[in-house]
Short mmCIF file of C-alpha atoms in Angstrom, two decimals:
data_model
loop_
_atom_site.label_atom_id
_atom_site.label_comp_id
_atom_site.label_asym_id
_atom_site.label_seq_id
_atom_site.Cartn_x
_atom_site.Cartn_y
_atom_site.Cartn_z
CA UNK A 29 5.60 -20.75 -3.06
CA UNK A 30 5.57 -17.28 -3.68
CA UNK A 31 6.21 -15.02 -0.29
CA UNK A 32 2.48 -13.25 -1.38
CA UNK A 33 0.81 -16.37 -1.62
CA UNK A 34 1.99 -17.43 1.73
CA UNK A 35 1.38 -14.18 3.46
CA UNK A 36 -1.62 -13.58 2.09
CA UNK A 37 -4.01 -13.28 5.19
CA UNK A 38 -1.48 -10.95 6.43
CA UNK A 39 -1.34 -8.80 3.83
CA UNK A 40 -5.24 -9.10 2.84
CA UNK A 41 -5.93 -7.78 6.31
CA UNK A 42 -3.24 -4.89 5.71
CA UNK A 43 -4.89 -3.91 2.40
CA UNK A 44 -8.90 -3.72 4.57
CA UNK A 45 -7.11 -1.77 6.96
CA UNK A 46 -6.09 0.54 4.38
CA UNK A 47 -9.69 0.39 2.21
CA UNK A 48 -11.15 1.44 5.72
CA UNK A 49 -8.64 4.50 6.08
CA UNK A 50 -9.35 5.77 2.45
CA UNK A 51 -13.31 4.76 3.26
CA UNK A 52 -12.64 7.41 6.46
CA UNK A 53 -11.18 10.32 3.70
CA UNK A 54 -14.26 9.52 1.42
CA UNK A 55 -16.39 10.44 4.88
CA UNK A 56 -14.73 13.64 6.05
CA UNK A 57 -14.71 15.00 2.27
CA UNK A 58 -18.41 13.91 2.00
CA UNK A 59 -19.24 15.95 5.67
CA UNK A 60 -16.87 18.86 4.74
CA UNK A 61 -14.25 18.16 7.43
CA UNK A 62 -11.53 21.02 7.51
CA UNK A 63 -8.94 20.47 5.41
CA UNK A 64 -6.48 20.13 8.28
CA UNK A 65 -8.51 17.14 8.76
CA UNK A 66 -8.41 15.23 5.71
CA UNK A 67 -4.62 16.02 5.13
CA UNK A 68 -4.15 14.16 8.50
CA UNK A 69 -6.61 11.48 6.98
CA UNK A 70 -4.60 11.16 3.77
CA UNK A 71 -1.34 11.18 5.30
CA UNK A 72 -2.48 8.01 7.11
CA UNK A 73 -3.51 6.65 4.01
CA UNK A 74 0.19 7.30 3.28
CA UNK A 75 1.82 5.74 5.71
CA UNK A 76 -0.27 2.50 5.19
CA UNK A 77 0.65 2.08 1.80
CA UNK A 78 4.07 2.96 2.15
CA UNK A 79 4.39 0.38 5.21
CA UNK A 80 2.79 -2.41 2.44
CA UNK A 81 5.07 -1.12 -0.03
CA UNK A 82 8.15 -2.06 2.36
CA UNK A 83 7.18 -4.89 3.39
CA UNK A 84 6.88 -6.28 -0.03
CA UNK A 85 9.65 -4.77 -1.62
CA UNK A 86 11.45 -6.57 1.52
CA UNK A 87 10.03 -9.99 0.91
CA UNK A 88 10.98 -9.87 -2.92
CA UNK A 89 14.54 -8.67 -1.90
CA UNK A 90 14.93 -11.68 0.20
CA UNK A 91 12.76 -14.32 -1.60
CA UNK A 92 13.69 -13.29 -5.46
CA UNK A 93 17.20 -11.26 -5.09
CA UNK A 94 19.36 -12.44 -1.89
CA UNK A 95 18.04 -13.40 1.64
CA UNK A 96 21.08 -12.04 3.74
CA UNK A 97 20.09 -14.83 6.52
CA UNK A 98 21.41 -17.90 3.94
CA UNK A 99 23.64 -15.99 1.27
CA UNK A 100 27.12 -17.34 1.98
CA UNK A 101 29.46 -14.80 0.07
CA UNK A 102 29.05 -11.86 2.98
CA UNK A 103 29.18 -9.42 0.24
CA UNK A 104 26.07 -9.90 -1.71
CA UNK A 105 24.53 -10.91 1.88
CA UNK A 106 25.68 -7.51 3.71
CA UNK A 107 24.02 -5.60 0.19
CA UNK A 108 21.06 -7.08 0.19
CA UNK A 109 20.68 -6.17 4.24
CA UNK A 110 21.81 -3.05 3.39
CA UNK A 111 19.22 -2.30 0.37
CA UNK A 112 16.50 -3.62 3.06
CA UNK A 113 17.59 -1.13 5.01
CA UNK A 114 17.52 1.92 2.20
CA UNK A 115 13.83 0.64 1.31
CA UNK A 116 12.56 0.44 5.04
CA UNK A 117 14.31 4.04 5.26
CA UNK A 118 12.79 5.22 2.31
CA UNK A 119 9.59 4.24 2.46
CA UNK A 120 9.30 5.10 6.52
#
């Protein structure tokens, strides 16, 4: 089972949270918030998507590449922690 599929309530309610954020940009630009505003708006947007982002890039790391937790050569599992780690960094 793909890790989507069996997240998917999870990240369904992830994706409405984000819908309502951009819904709350679409609002301020419509009633001519200050740009100050609607940067702060956007940058939640942002954050939202990038958060998603991770946390799939994460789950096809460890479901489709390596899952550090049950790769036995220590090697490939400290990479794939460590490339976790870059993308969580990254994407932060």
């Amino acid at each position: 089972m793909s890790h989507t599929i069996k997240n998917k309530s999870k990240l369904v309610g992830r994706i409405r949270r984000i819908k309502g954020q951009v819904e709350a940009v679409e609002r301020a630009l419509e009633s001519e918030l200050g740009c100050a505003d609607v940067l702060m708006l956007v940058a939640s947007v942002r954050g939202a998507v990038n958060g998603l982002t991770a946390e799939l890039l994460e789950e096809h790391i460890r479901h489709h590449v390596v899952d550090p937790a049950h790769e036995k050569d220590p090697a490939k599992a400290q990479g794939a922690a460590d490339l976790i780690d870059v993308v969580r960094t990254y994407l932060k």
